[in-house]
Amino acid sequence: MIVGVPREIKPGEQRVALTPAGARELSEAGHGVVVERGAGLGSGIGDEEYAAAGAALDSVERVWASADLILKVKEPIAAEYGHFRARQVLFTYLHLAAAPELARELMRAGVIAIAYETVERADRSLPC
């Protein structure tokens, strides 16, 4: 599986969804990792740290186009909707009750969207 990490573009959001340690774990487990150039800068993580962890660095277009699984921190904004494609998995905070347009776009594109806020532990607690 190829895991993609685009830079967050929602205004005010500086976090990144995957650290270099996470990229290393995924790479060592046999997965490809592709990170948008500059994705970690707002969190104080340079591209060279991702490269040293085994991640490829590429453009936002290539991240979305090549990844089977997209990891984000915040819900996609309208500028990202054009990147959606059928059967691609998106794992991020979504808050779809407050974002009906996003919900429609995800369904229209056939994206498999998993919201952090809905993931449950075995005891039914919500870790996120």
PDB file of C-alpha atoms in Angstrom:
ATOM      1  CA  MET A   1       0.000   0.000   0.000  1.00  0.00           C
ATOM      2  CA  ILE A   2       1.142   3.524  -0.714  1.00  0.00           C
ATOM      3  CA  VAL A   3       0.443   6.029   2.056  1.00  0.00           C
ATOM      4  CA  GLY A   4       0.281   9.689   1.072  1.00  0.00           C
ATOM      5  CA  VAL A   5       0.639  12.759   3.271  1.00  0.00           C
ATOM      6  CA  PRO A   6      -0.319  16.073   1.674  1.00  0.00           C
ATOM      7  CA  ARG A   7       0.503  19.406   3.282  1.00  0.00           C
ATOM      8  CA  GLU A   8      -2.437  20.805   5.224  1.00  0.00           C
ATOM      9  CA  ILE A   9      -3.905  23.831   3.446  1.00  0.00           C
ATOM     10  CA  LYS A  10      -6.807  24.699   5.720  1.00  0.00           C
ATOM     11  CA  PRO A  11      -6.132  28.234   6.999  1.00  0.00           C
ATOM     12  CA  GLY A  12      -4.321  28.219  10.327  1.00  0.00           C
ATOM     13  CA  GLU A  13      -3.490  24.492  10.264  1.00  0.00           C
ATOM     14  CA  GLN A  14       0.232  23.776  10.603  1.00  0.00           C
ATOM     15  CA  ARG A  15       0.247  20.162  11.792  1.00  0.00           C
ATOM     16  CA  VAL A  16       1.188  17.151   9.707  1.00  0.00           C
ATOM     17  CA  ALA A  17      -0.565  13.774   9.860  1.00  0.00           C
ATOM     18  CA  LEU A  18       2.559  11.584   9.942  1.00  0.00           C
ATOM     19  CA  THR A  19       5.908  12.003  11.650  1.00  0.00           C
ATOM     20  CA  PRO A  20       9.173  10.660  10.248  1.00  0.00           C
ATOM     21  CA  ALA A  21       9.008   7.882  12.886  1.00  0.00           C
ATOM     22  CA  GLY A  22       5.629   6.850  11.481  1.00  0.00           C
ATOM     23  CA  ALA A  23       6.986   6.993   7.948  1.00  0.00           C
ATOM     24  CA  ARG A  24       9.867   4.735   9.002  1.00  0.00           C
ATOM     25  CA  GLU A  25       7.481   2.200  10.597  1.00  0.00           C
ATOM     26  CA  LEU A  26       5.331   2.091   7.484  1.00  0.00           C
ATOM     27  CA  SER A  27       8.358   1.803   5.199  1.00  0.00           C
ATOM     28  CA  GLU A  28       9.883  -0.985   7.276  1.00  0.00           C
ATOM     29  CA  ALA A  29       6.544  -2.820   7.112  1.00  0.00           C
ATOM     30  CA  GLY A  30       6.786  -2.778   3.314  1.00  0.00           C
ATOM     31  CA  HIS A  31       4.536   0.161   2.504  1.00  0.00           C
ATOM     32  CA  GLY A  32       5.438   3.053   0.264  1.00  0.00           C
ATOM     33  CA  VAL A  33       5.211   6.509   1.822  1.00  0.00           C
ATOM     34  CA  VAL A  34       4.985   9.688  -0.228  1.00  0.00           C
ATOM     35  CA  VAL A  35       4.966  13.072   1.508  1.00  0.00           C
ATOM     36  CA  GLU A  36       4.297  16.399  -0.143  1.00  0.00           C
ATOM     37  CA  ARG A  37       7.389  18.573  -0.117  1.00  0.00           C
ATOM     38  CA  GLY A  38       7.157  20.988   2.803  1.00  0.00           C
ATOM     39  CA  ALA A  39       4.291  19.113   4.503  1.00  0.00           C
ATOM     40  CA  GLY A  40       6.058  19.012   7.857  1.00  0.00           C
ATOM     41  CA  LEU A  41       7.564  22.485   7.940  1.00  0.00           C
ATOM     42  CA  GLY A  42       4.758  23.981  10.043  1.00  0.00           C
ATOM     43  CA  SER A  43       5.455  21.283  12.634  1.00  0.00           C
ATOM     44  CA  GLY A  44       9.210  21.810  12.545  1.00  0.00           C
ATOM     45  CA  ILE A  45       9.872  18.691  10.428  1.00  0.00           C
ATOM     46  CA  GLY A  46      12.053  19.087   7.354  1.00  0.00           C
ATOM     47  CA  ASP A  47      11.849  17.132   4.127  1.00  0.00           C
ATOM     48  CA  GLU A  48      15.249  15.583   4.808  1.00  0.00           C
ATOM     49  CA  GLU A  49      13.848  13.907   7.940  1.00  0.00           C
ATOM     50  CA  TYR A  50      11.115  12.210   5.905  1.00  0.00           C
ATOM     51  CA  ALA A  51      13.624  11.171   3.245  1.00  0.00           C
ATOM     52  CA  ALA A  52      15.921   9.671   5.895  1.00  0.00           C
ATOM     53  CA  ALA A  53      12.931   7.702   7.208  1.00  0.00           C
ATOM     54  CA  GLY A  54      12.323   6.145   3.797  1.00  0.00           C
ATOM     55  CA  ALA A  55       9.591   8.427   2.465  1.00  0.00           C
ATOM     56  CA  ALA A  56       9.560   9.791  -1.056  1.00  0.00           C
ATOM     57  CA  LEU A  57       8.954  13.519  -1.444  1.00  0.00           C
ATOM     58  CA  ASP A  58       6.773  14.757  -4.266  1.00  0.00           C
ATOM     59  CA  SER A  59       4.215  17.328  -5.393  1.00  0.00           C
ATOM     60  CA  VAL A  60       0.722  17.526  -3.977  1.00  0.00           C
ATOM     61  CA  GLU A  61      -0.661  16.192  -7.270  1.00  0.00           C
ATOM     62  CA  ARG A  62       1.576  13.117  -7.146  1.00  0.00           C
ATOM     63  CA  VAL A  63       0.791  12.465  -3.468  1.00  0.00           C
ATOM     64  CA  TRP A  64      -2.958  12.356  -4.101  1.00  0.00           C
ATOM     65  CA  ALA A  65      -2.599  10.495  -7.422  1.00  0.00           C
ATOM     66  CA  SER A  66      -0.267   7.756  -6.200  1.00  0.00           C
ATOM     67  CA  ALA A  67      -1.533   7.025  -2.686  1.00  0.00           C
ATOM     68  CA  ASP A  68      -3.971   4.263  -1.772  1.00  0.00           C
ATOM     69  CA  LEU A  69      -4.382   5.846   1.677  1.00  0.00           C
ATOM     70  CA  ILE A  70      -4.303   9.596   2.340  1.00  0.00           C
ATOM     71  CA  LEU A  71      -3.509  10.762   5.883  1.00  0.00           C
ATOM     72  CA  LYS A  72      -4.527  14.277   6.879  1.00  0.00           C
ATOM     73  CA  VAL A  73      -5.095  16.188  10.097  1.00  0.00           C
ATOM     74  CA  LYS A  74      -8.110  18.277   9.081  1.00  0.00           C
ATOM     75  CA  GLU A  75     -10.989  17.700   6.703  1.00  0.00           C
ATOM     76  CA  PRO A  76     -10.329  18.438   3.041  1.00  0.00           C
ATOM     77  CA  ILE A  77     -11.361  21.865   1.825  1.00  0.00           C
ATOM     78  CA  ALA A  78     -12.938  22.651  -1.560  1.00  0.00           C
ATOM     79  CA  ALA A  79      -9.543  23.185  -3.226  1.00  0.00           C
ATOM     80  CA  GLU A  80      -8.745  19.505  -2.519  1.00  0.00           C
ATOM     81  CA  TYR A  81     -11.992  17.959  -3.804  1.00  0.00           C
ATOM     82  CA  GLY A  82     -10.577  17.604  -7.316  1.00  0.00           C
ATOM     83  CA  HIS A  83      -7.971  15.167  -5.987  1.00  0.00           C
ATOM     84  CA  PHE A  84     -10.572  12.650  -4.749  1.00  0.00           C
ATOM     85  CA  ARG A  85     -10.783   9.339  -6.564  1.00  0.00           C
ATOM     86  CA  ALA A  86     -12.792   6.159  -6.253  1.00  0.00           C
ATOM     87  CA  ARG A  87     -11.657   3.571  -3.715  1.00  0.00           C
ATOM     88  CA  GLN A  88      -8.952   5.818  -2.279  1.00  0.00           C
ATOM     89  CA  VAL A  89      -9.012   5.728   1.518  1.00  0.00           C
ATOM     90  CA  LEU A  90      -8.996   9.041   3.390  1.00  0.00           C
ATOM     91  CA  PHE A  91      -8.205   8.976   7.123  1.00  0.00           C
ATOM     92  CA  THR A  92      -8.645  12.322   8.897  1.00  0.00           C
ATOM     93  CA  TYR A  93     -10.989  14.342  11.064  1.00  0.00           C
ATOM     94  CA  LEU A  94     -14.125  14.889   8.974  1.00  0.00           C
ATOM     95  CA  HIS A  95     -16.989  16.282  11.115  1.00  0.00           C
ATOM     96  CA  LEU A  96     -19.386  15.602   8.237  1.00  0.00           C
ATOM     97  CA  ALA A  97     -22.537  16.714  10.072  1.00  0.00           C
ATOM     98  CA  ALA A  98     -21.216  20.252   9.765  1.00  0.00           C
ATOM     99  CA  ALA A  99     -19.911  19.779   6.218  1.00  0.00           C
ATOM    100  CA  PRO A 100     -22.665  18.462   3.907  1.00  0.00           C
ATOM    101  CA  GLU A 101     -20.844  19.638   0.762  1.00  0.00           C
ATOM    102  CA  LEU A 102     -17.772  17.624   1.748  1.00  0.00           C
ATOM    103  CA  ALA A 103     -19.941  14.572   2.450  1.00  0.00           C
ATOM    104  CA  ARG A 104     -21.538  14.867  -1.003  1.00  0.00           C
ATOM    105  CA  GLU A 105     -18.151  15.239  -2.714  1.00  0.00           C
ATOM    106  CA  LEU A 106     -16.686  12.212  -0.918  1.00  0.00           C
ATOM    107  CA  MET A 107     -19.693  10.105  -1.924  1.00  0.00           C
ATOM    108  CA  ARG A 108     -19.704  11.405  -5.508  1.00  0.00           C
ATOM    109  CA  ALA A 109     -16.033  10.494  -5.920  1.00  0.00           C
ATOM    110  CA  GLY A 110     -16.360   7.088  -4.260  1.00  0.00           C
ATOM    111  CA  VAL A 111     -13.779   7.835  -1.557  1.00  0.00           C
ATOM    112  CA  ILE A 112     -13.601   5.488   1.433  1.00  0.00           C
ATOM    113  CA  ALA A 113     -13.576   8.084   4.205  1.00  0.00           C
ATOM    114  CA  ILE A 114     -12.742   7.149   7.791  1.00  0.00           C
ATOM    115  CA  ALA A 115     -13.150   9.891  10.370  1.00  0.00           C
ATOM    116  CA  TYR A 116     -10.783   9.900  13.338  1.00  0.00           C
ATOM    117  CA  GLU A 117     -13.632  11.011  15.568  1.00  0.00           C
ATOM    118  CA  THR A 118     -15.659   7.862  14.802  1.00  0.00           C
ATOM    119  CA  VAL A 119     -12.958   5.245  15.434  1.00  0.00           C
ATOM    120  CA  GLU A 120     -13.765   3.195  18.538  1.00  0.00           C
ATOM    121  CA  ARG A 121     -11.665   1.008  20.802  1.00  0.00           C
ATOM    122  CA  ALA A 122     -12.900  -2.469  21.727  1.00  0.00           C
ATOM    123  CA  ASP A 123     -14.516  -0.984  24.838  1.00  0.00           C
ATOM    124  CA  ARG A 124     -16.408   1.490  22.552  1.00  0.00           C
ATOM    125  CA  SER A 125     -14.485   4.509  23.862  1.00  0.00           C
ATOM    126  CA  LEU A 126     -13.365   7.126  21.354  1.00  0.00           C
ATOM    127  CA  PRO A 127      -9.571   7.680  21.470  1.00  0.00           C
ATOM    128  CA  CYS A 128      -9.715  10.747  19.227  1.00  0.00           C
TER     129      CYS A 128
END
